[in-house]
Every structure is written in structure tokens, then in C-alpha cells.
């Protein structure tokens, strides 16, 4: 899913140069993918029974097919439709894996979520190595082959859907309900802020045509995301999940601010390390905190809220995009700073619900 969903980011600068795609059109295409992710999350939140072994296999095939089809269209509308469908498939694959791992005794969610980072790194390596030799169309074909190879072993997975209801018959207290609502707001801000950085960091780093810096930055994001979930799990064990979440938000806020202050390649790499090292960690920590609340279908609901933020992110900054992405990163930093404040508030609320 990390390849199928995120490979558009390192390929976008090449499409801008070779396929006549403008940065604003790229934002529209990216937004279509996020809209599909939102629709998929909402669909599975309302109909958790659709999260099954059969549908996982079907959506895996759809994800690969959309990548192949990207090579055979040449306009923003068609690109957007395909990326919307890919977003739907990505949400279905993500929730199938997340809900299944949550049911396995002794499993490590860090392994599952770390896979997204591995896929992001793989998409960056693919682009870096193949871009000098392949057209943008063939890069999409190559990404489809890579996605198919990586996702095939997961097709043997027996999917366990989320329950509609909490296992706690008493239901949530008022404080737990408030914690849940604020947590949803915080995760919405994460979706909104993180996606701006994730969409434009490569292009802002100067990754045009065959330049290596853009794909390199994306590889750094993926490699940083790969161990991040294990690292944040360890941090959470030492300082508790609620404090780890606030810390991760603070680090990600800095990652958004850095490229707004400087276009230097070293700064871009530093931003990529902090960004990659936090965005999957925040997902892991948020879902872990929500799982401890007596509320049903938390993963699907949070993914839908996250998806809504992702849809709005590029739309908010698209009108301000020109030759510079500075405004976009400033907006992302402000949004993530608000998320950091919200995470601190959630930590205090959660301390009260746990009796600390």
C-alpha cells in the first residue's frame, strides 16, 4: 500500500516536466486520491462487514490495476479518477491489515505500520534508479509490478473486521467521550497538516526531471518511517502513549516549518527525517490510544477523519501555489502546531480517564 498510494509523490515532478501536469493540477490529482481514501474509510466505518478476506484480495487487484492504467491516460480528469479509485483501495487494504493485526495476540502493530514506510522508500528507490532510463508511463508500469510483488503474500491473510460496538457494555463516560472527540479533532489536523508536507516536500526540494534530490528526499522519508513505529512504541512504553503522541506532533511541526524557512537540500533531508519519523508513529499512537477507549469502530472512524483532513489539505494551499511552496509549508506548520496543542489536551484528558 505504501507504493500504490504514495508513488505519485516522486513521480509528480517527472510528470510536471514530461506530461504537461502543472503543480496545481498535481494538487488536484493528489486530492482525488485522498478523497478516495476518505470514501473507503467512511464506507468501511458504516459497513464493517465489507472488510473481509475476499474484499482485501479484490481491492489489492484494483490498486495494481489503477497504477497500470495511469500509463495509458494523459489528462488531469482521468488521472484524478484513477487516483481516487486507488485511494479507495488503499483505505480498504490499510483497514483490513490494521483490524486483523489488532486481533492477533502478541502481534506488533509496529511491523504492520512500518510496512507503509518501507513501501514509500521502495517507491523512492524505484524512481531514483529508473527515472533516467524510463518514461513517466513506464515508471507507473514498474510501480504496478512492484506493488503486485509486495502485496501478493498478504492475499493469504484471513481478515478480521472491526466490531460495530465496544466490548465495554457500560459504554464510555463523559470524559471518555470528550477524549474521543478531541482525539478525532487532533487526528483530523494531522491528516490536514501531514498531507501538505507529504505532497509537496519532494517538489519543493527541487526534484524535477532526472534530478536525484527529490527521490532521495522521498527515500529518506520512507526509511525514516520504517523503524519509526517501533521507536514510538518504545517511547510510549517509557513515557506512556499520550505523552508520546504530543511529542511526535511537536517533532512533525518542526518538520513542516524547516522547508518554509530554507530551500537548502540539507534542510530538506532533515525535514524528511523528522516527517518520516513521525507520521506513521502518530497513526500508531492515535489508533492505540483510541483502542483503549470503550468505543467501537475506532480505526475506521479515525481513518475517515484523517482522510477528510487529507482531502482539504491540498485544496487549502492550492490557490497559493506558484513558483514557491513556502506558503504551503507555513500552513502545514500552523495546522500541526494546533494539533500539538490538541494532543497535549488529549494527554491531560486521558490521564483523567486512566485515573492518573
PDB file of C-alpha atoms in Angstrom, residues 1-303:
ATOM      1  CA  UNK A   1       0.000   0.000   0.000  1.00  0.00           C
ATOM      2  CA  UNK A   2       2.940   2.318   0.646  1.00  0.00           C
ATOM      3  CA  UNK A   3       3.955   2.026  -3.014  1.00  0.00           C
ATOM      4  CA  UNK A   4       0.490   2.034  -4.563  1.00  0.00           C
ATOM      5  CA  UNK A   5      -0.707   5.005  -2.589  1.00  0.00           C
ATOM      6  CA  UNK A   6       2.396   7.199  -2.344  1.00  0.00           C
ATOM      7  CA  UNK A   7       4.377   6.602  -5.557  1.00  0.00           C
ATOM      8  CA  UNK A   8       2.617   9.581  -7.160  1.00  0.00           C
ATOM      9  CA  UNK A   9       4.729  11.899  -4.983  1.00  0.00           C
ATOM     10  CA  UNK A  10       8.157  11.061  -6.502  1.00  0.00           C
ATOM     11  CA  UNK A  11       6.672  10.631  -9.989  1.00  0.00           C
ATOM     12  CA  UNK A  12       4.842  14.002  -9.884  1.00  0.00           C
ATOM     13  CA  UNK A  13       7.915  16.192 -10.630  1.00  0.00           C
ATOM     14  CA  UNK A  14       8.675  13.984 -13.642  1.00  0.00           C
ATOM     15  CA  UNK A  15       5.080  14.284 -14.857  1.00  0.00           C
ATOM     16  CA  UNK A  16       5.282  18.060 -14.413  1.00  0.00           C
ATOM     17  CA  UNK A  17       8.264  18.096 -16.776  1.00  0.00           C
ATOM     18  CA  UNK A  18       7.130  15.426 -19.255  1.00  0.00           C
ATOM     19  CA  UNK A  19       3.345  15.042 -19.095  1.00  0.00           C
ATOM     20  CA  UNK A  20       2.267  18.676 -19.034  1.00  0.00           C
ATOM     21  CA  UNK A  21       0.984  18.463 -15.450  1.00  0.00           C
ATOM     22  CA  UNK A  22       1.123  21.757 -13.545  1.00  0.00           C
ATOM     23  CA  UNK A  23       1.744  21.876  -9.776  1.00  0.00           C
ATOM     24  CA  UNK A  24      -1.883  22.918  -9.216  1.00  0.00           C
ATOM     25  CA  UNK A  25      -3.096  20.013 -11.383  1.00  0.00           C
ATOM     26  CA  UNK A  26      -0.842  17.749  -9.344  1.00  0.00           C
ATOM     27  CA  UNK A  27      -2.583  19.005  -6.203  1.00  0.00           C
ATOM     28  CA  UNK A  28      -5.968  18.167  -7.735  1.00  0.00           C
ATOM     29  CA  UNK A  29      -4.845  14.655  -8.696  1.00  0.00           C
ATOM     30  CA  UNK A  30      -3.404  14.114  -5.214  1.00  0.00           C
ATOM     31  CA  UNK A  31      -6.628  15.376  -3.648  1.00  0.00           C
ATOM     32  CA  UNK A  32      -8.619  12.844  -5.668  1.00  0.00           C
ATOM     33  CA  UNK A  33      -6.513  10.091  -4.107  1.00  0.00           C
ATOM     34  CA  UNK A  34      -7.177  11.437  -0.640  1.00  0.00           C
ATOM     35  CA  UNK A  35     -10.900  11.717  -1.426  1.00  0.00           C
ATOM     36  CA  UNK A  36     -10.911   8.058  -2.407  1.00  0.00           C
ATOM     37  CA  UNK A  37      -9.166   7.195   0.856  1.00  0.00           C
ATOM     38  CA  UNK A  38     -11.844   9.130   2.736  1.00  0.00           C
ATOM     39  CA  UNK A  39     -14.675   7.396   0.857  1.00  0.00           C
ATOM     40  CA  UNK A  40     -13.136   3.997   1.547  1.00  0.00           C
ATOM     41  CA  UNK A  41     -12.771   4.726   5.252  1.00  0.00           C
ATOM     42  CA  UNK A  42     -16.338   6.042   5.532  1.00  0.00           C
ATOM     43  CA  UNK A  43     -17.681   3.034   3.634  1.00  0.00           C
ATOM     44  CA  UNK A  44     -15.915   0.589   5.944  1.00  0.00           C
ATOM     45  CA  UNK A  45     -16.925   2.576   9.006  1.00  0.00           C
ATOM     46  CA  UNK A  46     -20.589   2.295   8.038  1.00  0.00           C
ATOM     47  CA  UNK A  47     -20.336  -1.247   6.684  1.00  0.00           C
ATOM     48  CA  UNK A  48     -17.557  -3.051   8.600  1.00  0.00           C
ATOM     49  CA  UNK A  49     -18.768  -6.339   7.157  1.00  0.00           C
ATOM     50  CA  UNK A  50     -17.250  -5.239   3.833  1.00  0.00           C
ATOM     51  CA  UNK A  51     -13.828  -5.580   5.440  1.00  0.00           C
ATOM     52  CA  UNK A  52     -13.221  -9.217   4.549  1.00  0.00           C
ATOM     53  CA  UNK A  53     -10.670 -11.601   3.088  1.00  0.00           C
ATOM     54  CA  UNK A  54     -12.398 -11.536  -0.297  1.00  0.00           C
ATOM     55  CA  UNK A  55     -12.586  -7.749  -0.481  1.00  0.00           C
ATOM     56  CA  UNK A  56      -8.917  -7.422   0.533  1.00  0.00           C
ATOM     57  CA  UNK A  57      -7.940  -9.524  -2.481  1.00  0.00           C
ATOM     58  CA  UNK A  58     -10.262  -7.588  -4.773  1.00  0.00           C
ATOM     59  CA  UNK A  59      -9.015  -4.180  -3.658  1.00  0.00           C
ATOM     60  CA  UNK A  60      -5.392  -5.327  -3.912  1.00  0.00           C
ATOM     61  CA  UNK A  61      -6.016  -6.165  -7.566  1.00  0.00           C
ATOM     62  CA  UNK A  62      -7.755  -2.817  -8.096  1.00  0.00           C
ATOM     63  CA  UNK A  63      -4.804  -0.941  -6.584  1.00  0.00           C
ATOM     64  CA  UNK A  64      -2.376  -2.592  -9.012  1.00  0.00           C
ATOM     65  CA  UNK A  65      -4.738  -2.057 -11.969  1.00  0.00           C
ATOM     66  CA  UNK A  66      -5.010   1.690 -11.310  1.00  0.00           C
ATOM     67  CA  UNK A  67      -1.229   2.038 -11.438  1.00  0.00           C
ATOM     68  CA  UNK A  68      -1.103   0.261 -14.796  1.00  0.00           C
ATOM     69  CA  UNK A  69      -3.921   2.457 -16.130  1.00  0.00           C
ATOM     70  CA  UNK A  70      -2.059   5.659 -15.179  1.00  0.00           C
ATOM     71  CA  UNK A  71       0.347   4.915 -18.042  1.00  0.00           C
ATOM     72  CA  UNK A  72      -2.443   4.982 -20.622  1.00  0.00           C
ATOM     73  CA  UNK A  73      -4.209   8.281 -19.888  1.00  0.00           C
ATOM     74  CA  UNK A  74      -2.996  11.812 -20.405  1.00  0.00           C
ATOM     75  CA  UNK A  75      -5.282  14.334 -18.741  1.00  0.00           C
ATOM     76  CA  UNK A  76      -5.947  15.608 -15.235  1.00  0.00           C
ATOM     77  CA  UNK A  77      -9.515  14.276 -15.078  1.00  0.00           C
ATOM     78  CA  UNK A  78      -8.527  10.699 -15.970  1.00  0.00           C
ATOM     79  CA  UNK A  79      -5.522  10.793 -13.637  1.00  0.00           C
ATOM     80  CA  UNK A  80      -7.791  12.021 -10.854  1.00  0.00           C
ATOM     81  CA  UNK A  81     -10.372   9.265 -11.353  1.00  0.00           C
ATOM     82  CA  UNK A  82      -7.687   6.587 -11.249  1.00  0.00           C
ATOM     83  CA  UNK A  83      -6.071   8.039  -8.138  1.00  0.00           C
ATOM     84  CA  UNK A  84      -9.492   8.297  -6.472  1.00  0.00           C
ATOM     85  CA  UNK A  85     -10.034   4.577  -7.047  1.00  0.00           C
ATOM     86  CA  UNK A  86      -6.510   3.887  -5.785  1.00  0.00           C
ATOM     87  CA  UNK A  87      -7.362   5.830  -2.632  1.00  0.00           C
ATOM     88  CA  UNK A  88     -10.444   3.665  -2.074  1.00  0.00           C
ATOM     89  CA  UNK A  89      -8.335   0.549  -2.464  1.00  0.00           C
ATOM     90  CA  UNK A  90      -5.634   1.897  -0.143  1.00  0.00           C
ATOM     91  CA  UNK A  91      -8.121   2.545   2.652  1.00  0.00           C
ATOM     92  CA  UNK A  92      -9.558  -0.958   2.294  1.00  0.00           C
ATOM     93  CA  UNK A  93      -6.110  -2.572   2.375  1.00  0.00           C
ATOM     94  CA  UNK A  94      -4.969  -0.464   5.323  1.00  0.00           C
ATOM     95  CA  UNK A  95      -8.033  -1.158   7.458  1.00  0.00           C
ATOM     96  CA  UNK A  96      -8.023  -4.875   6.606  1.00  0.00           C
ATOM     97  CA  UNK A  97      -4.443  -5.167   7.832  1.00  0.00           C
ATOM     98  CA  UNK A  98      -4.875  -2.853  10.848  1.00  0.00           C
ATOM     99  CA  UNK A  99      -8.022  -4.575  12.131  1.00  0.00           C
ATOM    100  CA  UNK A 100      -6.559  -8.039  11.564  1.00  0.00           C
ATOM    101  CA  UNK A 101      -3.298  -7.321  13.373  1.00  0.00           C
ATOM    102  CA  UNK A 102      -5.263  -5.804  16.273  1.00  0.00           C
ATOM    103  CA  UNK A 103      -6.980  -9.191  16.746  1.00  0.00           C
ATOM    104  CA  UNK A 104      -3.741 -11.185  16.869  1.00  0.00           C
ATOM    105  CA  UNK A 105      -2.467 -11.909  20.360  1.00  0.00           C
ATOM    106  CA  UNK A 106       1.162 -10.962  20.734  1.00  0.00           C
ATOM    107  CA  UNK A 107       1.365  -9.171  17.389  1.00  0.00           C
ATOM    108  CA  UNK A 108       3.285  -5.932  16.903  1.00  0.00           C
ATOM    109  CA  UNK A 109       1.378  -3.120  15.154  1.00  0.00           C
ATOM    110  CA  UNK A 110       4.755  -1.505  14.533  1.00  0.00           C
ATOM    111  CA  UNK A 111       5.541  -4.188  11.941  1.00  0.00           C
ATOM    112  CA  UNK A 112       2.326  -3.528  10.049  1.00  0.00           C
ATOM    113  CA  UNK A 113       2.575   0.262  10.045  1.00  0.00           C
ATOM    114  CA  UNK A 114       6.307   0.108   9.324  1.00  0.00           C
ATOM    115  CA  UNK A 115       5.408  -1.557   6.039  1.00  0.00           C
ATOM    116  CA  UNK A 116       3.999   1.730   4.760  1.00  0.00           C
ATOM    117  CA  UNK A 117       7.369   3.375   5.300  1.00  0.00           C
ATOM    118  CA  UNK A 118       9.100   0.507   3.513  1.00  0.00           C
ATOM    119  CA  UNK A 119       6.750   0.982   0.558  1.00  0.00           C
ATOM    120  CA  UNK A 120       7.423   4.715   0.465  1.00  0.00           C
ATOM    121  CA  UNK A 121      11.178   4.080   0.467  1.00  0.00           C
ATOM    122  CA  UNK A 122      10.752   1.474  -2.278  1.00  0.00           C
ATOM    123  CA  UNK A 123       8.806   3.945  -4.436  1.00  0.00           C
ATOM    124  CA  UNK A 124      11.591   6.491  -3.992  1.00  0.00           C
ATOM    125  CA  UNK A 125      14.299   3.965  -4.870  1.00  0.00           C
ATOM    126  CA  UNK A 126      12.328   2.883  -7.928  1.00  0.00           C
ATOM    127  CA  UNK A 127      12.026   6.460  -9.145  1.00  0.00           C
ATOM    128  CA  UNK A 128      15.641   7.338  -8.401  1.00  0.00           C
ATOM    129  CA  UNK A 129      17.042   4.279 -10.180  1.00  0.00           C
ATOM    130  CA  UNK A 130      14.602   4.034 -13.076  1.00  0.00           C
ATOM    131  CA  UNK A 131      13.771   7.678 -13.903  1.00  0.00           C
ATOM    132  CA  UNK A 132      16.911   8.236 -16.020  1.00  0.00           C
ATOM    133  CA  UNK A 133      16.003   5.204 -18.136  1.00  0.00           C
ATOM    134  CA  UNK A 134      12.199   5.050 -18.226  1.00  0.00           C
ATOM    135  CA  UNK A 135       9.433   7.391 -19.286  1.00  0.00           C
ATOM    136  CA  UNK A 136       6.875   8.503 -16.710  1.00  0.00           C
ATOM    137  CA  UNK A 137       4.454   5.992 -18.253  1.00  0.00           C
ATOM    138  CA  UNK A 138       6.863   3.105 -17.737  1.00  0.00           C
ATOM    139  CA  UNK A 139       7.510   4.263 -14.185  1.00  0.00           C
ATOM    140  CA  UNK A 140       3.817   3.689 -13.464  1.00  0.00           C
ATOM    141  CA  UNK A 141       4.010   0.207 -15.006  1.00  0.00           C
ATOM    142  CA  UNK A 142       7.092  -0.534 -12.901  1.00  0.00           C
ATOM    143  CA  UNK A 143       5.345   0.676  -9.740  1.00  0.00           C
ATOM    144  CA  UNK A 144       2.390  -1.624 -10.512  1.00  0.00           C
ATOM    145  CA  UNK A 145       4.747  -4.590 -10.817  1.00  0.00           C
ATOM    146  CA  UNK A 146       6.419  -3.667  -7.521  1.00  0.00           C
ATOM    147  CA  UNK A 147       3.047  -3.255  -5.766  1.00  0.00           C
ATOM    148  CA  UNK A 148       1.847  -6.627  -7.063  1.00  0.00           C
ATOM    149  CA  UNK A 149       5.028  -8.351  -5.887  1.00  0.00           C
ATOM    150  CA  UNK A 150       4.797  -6.833  -2.405  1.00  0.00           C
ATOM    151  CA  UNK A 151       1.082  -7.363  -1.856  1.00  0.00           C
ATOM    152  CA  UNK A 152       0.831 -10.951  -3.098  1.00  0.00           C
ATOM    153  CA  UNK A 153       1.883 -12.601   0.216  1.00  0.00           C
ATOM    154  CA  UNK A 154      -0.832 -10.635   2.057  1.00  0.00           C
ATOM    155  CA  UNK A 155      -3.512 -12.247  -0.087  1.00  0.00           C
ATOM    156  CA  UNK A 156      -3.270 -15.328   2.151  1.00  0.00           C
ATOM    157  CA  UNK A 157      -4.297 -13.202   5.147  1.00  0.00           C
ATOM    158  CA  UNK A 158      -7.505 -14.071   6.962  1.00  0.00           C
ATOM    159  CA  UNK A 159      -9.113 -10.695   7.637  1.00  0.00           C
ATOM    160  CA  UNK A 160     -10.845  -9.879  10.925  1.00  0.00           C
ATOM    161  CA  UNK A 161     -13.157  -6.867  10.679  1.00  0.00           C
ATOM    162  CA  UNK A 162     -13.631  -4.322  13.460  1.00  0.00           C
ATOM    163  CA  UNK A 163     -16.623  -4.717  15.744  1.00  0.00           C
ATOM    164  CA  UNK A 164     -19.507  -2.268  15.408  1.00  0.00           C
ATOM    165  CA  UNK A 165     -19.679  -1.909  19.185  1.00  0.00           C
ATOM    166  CA  UNK A 166     -17.287  -1.600  22.076  1.00  0.00           C
ATOM    167  CA  UNK A 167     -16.637  -4.674  24.186  1.00  0.00           C
ATOM    168  CA  UNK A 168     -17.413  -2.494  27.224  1.00  0.00           C
ATOM    169  CA  UNK A 169     -21.136  -2.913  27.837  1.00  0.00           C
ATOM    170  CA  UNK A 170     -21.234   0.073  30.205  1.00  0.00           C
ATOM    171  CA  UNK A 171     -20.211   2.403  27.406  1.00  0.00           C
ATOM    172  CA  UNK A 172     -17.953   5.467  27.607  1.00  0.00           C
ATOM    173  CA  UNK A 173     -18.092   8.053  30.381  1.00  0.00           C
ATOM    174  CA  UNK A 174     -18.482  11.759  29.591  1.00  0.00           C
ATOM    175  CA  UNK A 175     -14.732  12.266  29.991  1.00  0.00           C
ATOM    176  CA  UNK A 176     -14.003   9.333  27.702  1.00  0.00           C
ATOM    177  CA  UNK A 177     -16.403  10.740  25.106  1.00  0.00           C
ATOM    178  CA  UNK A 178     -14.663  14.125  25.305  1.00  0.00           C
ATOM    179  CA  UNK A 179     -11.279  12.424  24.977  1.00  0.00           C
ATOM    180  CA  UNK A 180     -12.526  10.587  21.893  1.00  0.00           C
ATOM    181  CA  UNK A 181     -13.903  13.745  20.269  1.00  0.00           C
ATOM    182  CA  UNK A 182     -10.753  15.753  20.882  1.00  0.00           C
ATOM    183  CA  UNK A 183      -8.654  12.835  19.632  1.00  0.00           C
ATOM    184  CA  UNK A 184     -10.677  12.832  16.410  1.00  0.00           C
ATOM    185  CA  UNK A 185     -10.065  16.577  16.036  1.00  0.00           C
ATOM    186  CA  UNK A 186      -6.350  16.118  16.612  1.00  0.00           C
ATOM    187  CA  UNK A 187      -6.175  13.320  14.052  1.00  0.00           C
ATOM    188  CA  UNK A 188      -8.082  15.483  11.542  1.00  0.00           C
ATOM    189  CA  UNK A 189      -5.415  18.176  11.987  1.00  0.00           C
ATOM    190  CA  UNK A 190      -2.728  15.522  11.446  1.00  0.00           C
ATOM    191  CA  UNK A 191      -4.344  14.454   8.175  1.00  0.00           C
ATOM    192  CA  UNK A 192      -4.594  18.080   7.056  1.00  0.00           C
ATOM    193  CA  UNK A 193      -1.064  19.106   8.019  1.00  0.00           C
ATOM    194  CA  UNK A 194       0.877  15.962   7.193  1.00  0.00           C
ATOM    195  CA  UNK A 195      -0.532  15.622   3.701  1.00  0.00           C
ATOM    196  CA  UNK A 196       0.641  19.097   2.690  1.00  0.00           C
ATOM    197  CA  UNK A 197       4.197  18.179   3.641  1.00  0.00           C
ATOM    198  CA  UNK A 198       3.913  14.722   2.094  1.00  0.00           C
ATOM    199  CA  UNK A 199       2.540  16.059  -1.193  1.00  0.00           C
ATOM    200  CA  UNK A 200       4.973  18.911  -1.805  1.00  0.00           C
ATOM    201  CA  UNK A 201       8.221  18.084   0.010  1.00  0.00           C
ATOM    202  CA  UNK A 202       9.738  16.287  -2.984  1.00  0.00           C
ATOM    203  CA  UNK A 203       8.815  19.027  -5.467  1.00  0.00           C
ATOM    204  CA  UNK A 204       9.990  21.770  -3.092  1.00  0.00           C
ATOM    205  CA  UNK A 205      13.343  20.038  -2.717  1.00  0.00           C
ATOM    206  CA  UNK A 206      13.918  20.591  -6.425  1.00  0.00           C
ATOM    207  CA  UNK A 207      13.183  17.082  -7.646  1.00  0.00           C
ATOM    208  CA  UNK A 208      12.486  17.950 -11.258  1.00  0.00           C
ATOM    209  CA  UNK A 209      13.208  15.734 -14.254  1.00  0.00           C
ATOM    210  CA  UNK A 210      16.164  13.463 -13.612  1.00  0.00           C
ATOM    211  CA  UNK A 211      17.440  15.346 -10.569  1.00  0.00           C
ATOM    212  CA  UNK A 212      18.226  12.934  -7.758  1.00  0.00           C
ATOM    213  CA  UNK A 213      17.424  15.153  -4.766  1.00  0.00           C
ATOM    214  CA  UNK A 214      13.630  14.738  -4.959  1.00  0.00           C
ATOM    215  CA  UNK A 215      13.569  10.925  -4.985  1.00  0.00           C
ATOM    216  CA  UNK A 216      16.377  10.919  -2.422  1.00  0.00           C
ATOM    217  CA  UNK A 217      14.268  13.019  -0.061  1.00  0.00           C
ATOM    218  CA  UNK A 218      11.368  10.605  -0.533  1.00  0.00           C
ATOM    219  CA  UNK A 219      13.606   7.608   0.153  1.00  0.00           C
ATOM    220  CA  UNK A 220      14.714   9.301   3.383  1.00  0.00           C
ATOM    221  CA  UNK A 221      11.040   9.799   4.336  1.00  0.00           C
ATOM    222  CA  UNK A 222      10.355   6.105   3.798  1.00  0.00           C
ATOM    223  CA  UNK A 223      13.484   4.845   5.534  1.00  0.00           C
ATOM    224  CA  UNK A 224      12.714   7.098   8.500  1.00  0.00           C
ATOM    225  CA  UNK A 225       9.128   5.832   8.620  1.00  0.00           C
ATOM    226  CA  UNK A 226      10.179   2.175   8.551  1.00  0.00           C
ATOM    227  CA  UNK A 227      11.638   1.994  12.096  1.00  0.00           C
ATOM    228  CA  UNK A 228       9.570   4.916  13.419  1.00  0.00           C
ATOM    229  CA  UNK A 229       6.659   2.788  14.565  1.00  0.00           C
ATOM    230  CA  UNK A 230       8.976   0.569  16.610  1.00  0.00           C
ATOM    231  CA  UNK A 231      10.706   3.644  18.048  1.00  0.00           C
ATOM    232  CA  UNK A 232       7.438   5.329  19.043  1.00  0.00           C
ATOM    233  CA  UNK A 233       6.174   2.077  20.554  1.00  0.00           C
ATOM    234  CA  UNK A 234       9.292   2.017  22.723  1.00  0.00           C
ATOM    235  CA  UNK A 235       8.882   5.698  23.606  1.00  0.00           C
ATOM    236  CA  UNK A 236       5.234   5.085  24.517  1.00  0.00           C
ATOM    237  CA  UNK A 237       6.225   2.259  26.839  1.00  0.00           C
ATOM    238  CA  UNK A 238       8.604   4.594  28.675  1.00  0.00           C
ATOM    239  CA  UNK A 239       6.542   7.800  28.849  1.00  0.00           C
ATOM    240  CA  UNK A 240       3.029   6.481  28.025  1.00  0.00           C
ATOM    241  CA  UNK A 241       1.121   6.734  24.739  1.00  0.00           C
ATOM    242  CA  UNK A 242      -0.499  10.090  25.474  1.00  0.00           C
ATOM    243  CA  UNK A 243       2.828  11.868  26.081  1.00  0.00           C
ATOM    244  CA  UNK A 244       4.462  10.150  23.109  1.00  0.00           C
ATOM    245  CA  UNK A 245       1.663  11.409  20.848  1.00  0.00           C
ATOM    246  CA  UNK A 246       2.220  15.012  21.932  1.00  0.00           C
ATOM    247  CA  UNK A 247       5.974  14.640  21.398  1.00  0.00           C
ATOM    248  CA  UNK A 248       5.510  13.182  17.909  1.00  0.00           C
ATOM    249  CA  UNK A 249       3.266  16.083  16.941  1.00  0.00           C
ATOM    250  CA  UNK A 250       5.853  18.604  18.141  1.00  0.00           C
ATOM    251  CA  UNK A 251       8.595  16.980  16.055  1.00  0.00           C
ATOM    252  CA  UNK A 252       6.375  16.879  12.973  1.00  0.00           C
ATOM    253  CA  UNK A 253       5.538  20.575  13.395  1.00  0.00           C
ATOM    254  CA  UNK A 254       9.258  21.358  13.132  1.00  0.00           C
ATOM    255  CA  UNK A 255       9.496  19.128  10.037  1.00  0.00           C
ATOM    256  CA  UNK A 256       6.877  21.314   8.306  1.00  0.00           C
ATOM    257  CA  UNK A 257       8.484  24.557   9.396  1.00  0.00           C
ATOM    258  CA  UNK A 258      12.012  23.778   8.141  1.00  0.00           C
ATOM    259  CA  UNK A 259      11.297  23.803   4.357  1.00  0.00           C
ATOM    260  CA  UNK A 260       9.330  27.041   4.831  1.00  0.00           C
ATOM    261  CA  UNK A 261      12.471  28.662   6.221  1.00  0.00           C
ATOM    262  CA  UNK A 262      15.024  27.312   3.723  1.00  0.00           C
ATOM    263  CA  UNK A 263      15.204  25.538   0.387  1.00  0.00           C
ATOM    264  CA  UNK A 264      18.605  24.065   1.209  1.00  0.00           C
ATOM    265  CA  UNK A 265      18.963  20.353   0.390  1.00  0.00           C
ATOM    266  CA  UNK A 266      20.337  19.562   3.847  1.00  0.00           C
ATOM    267  CA  UNK A 267      17.307  21.228   5.408  1.00  0.00           C
ATOM    268  CA  UNK A 268      15.039  19.175   3.130  1.00  0.00           C
ATOM    269  CA  UNK A 269      16.766  15.976   4.285  1.00  0.00           C
ATOM    270  CA  UNK A 270      16.395  16.995   7.943  1.00  0.00           C
ATOM    271  CA  UNK A 271      12.718  17.718   7.364  1.00  0.00           C
ATOM    272  CA  UNK A 272      12.302  14.347   5.627  1.00  0.00           C
ATOM    273  CA  UNK A 273      13.860  12.518   8.593  1.00  0.00           C
ATOM    274  CA  UNK A 274      11.542  14.205  11.101  1.00  0.00           C
ATOM    275  CA  UNK A 275       8.488  13.928   8.881  1.00  0.00           C
ATOM    276  CA  UNK A 276       9.080  10.269   8.014  1.00  0.00           C
ATOM    277  CA  UNK A 277       9.937   9.544  11.613  1.00  0.00           C
ATOM    278  CA  UNK A 278       6.590  10.825  12.914  1.00  0.00           C
ATOM    279  CA  UNK A 279       3.655  10.454  10.537  1.00  0.00           C
ATOM    280  CA  UNK A 280       3.234   6.682  10.864  1.00  0.00           C
ATOM    281  CA  UNK A 281       4.162   6.955  14.541  1.00  0.00           C
ATOM    282  CA  UNK A 282       1.278   9.382  15.070  1.00  0.00           C
ATOM    283  CA  UNK A 283      -1.048   6.935  13.296  1.00  0.00           C
ATOM    284  CA  UNK A 284       0.109   4.070  15.515  1.00  0.00           C
ATOM    285  CA  UNK A 285      -0.145   6.095  18.733  1.00  0.00           C
ATOM    286  CA  UNK A 286      -3.551   7.567  17.875  1.00  0.00           C
ATOM    287  CA  UNK A 287      -5.062   4.196  16.999  1.00  0.00           C
ATOM    288  CA  UNK A 288      -3.507   2.665  20.120  1.00  0.00           C
ATOM    289  CA  UNK A 289      -4.969   5.376  22.348  1.00  0.00           C
ATOM    290  CA  UNK A 290      -8.383   5.059  20.709  1.00  0.00           C
ATOM    291  CA  UNK A 291      -8.342   1.279  21.102  1.00  0.00           C
ATOM    292  CA  UNK A 292      -8.174   1.793  24.859  1.00  0.00           C
ATOM    293  CA  UNK A 293     -11.433   3.746  24.882  1.00  0.00           C
ATOM    294  CA  UNK A 294     -14.772   1.889  25.262  1.00  0.00           C
ATOM    295  CA  UNK A 295     -15.909   2.889  21.772  1.00  0.00           C
ATOM    296  CA  UNK A 296     -16.454   0.697  18.698  1.00  0.00           C
ATOM    297  CA  UNK A 297     -15.010   1.023  15.168  1.00  0.00           C
ATOM    298  CA  UNK A 298     -12.357   3.498  16.245  1.00  0.00           C
ATOM    299  CA  UNK A 299      -9.840   2.619  13.497  1.00  0.00           C
ATOM    300  CA  UNK A 300     -12.323   3.103  10.642  1.00  0.00           C
ATOM    301  CA  UNK A 301     -13.740   6.297  12.153  1.00  0.00           C
ATOM    302  CA  UNK A 302     -10.318   7.819  12.753  1.00  0.00           C
ATOM    303  CA  UNK A 303      -9.194   6.853   9.250  1.00  0.00           C
TER     304      UNK A 303
END
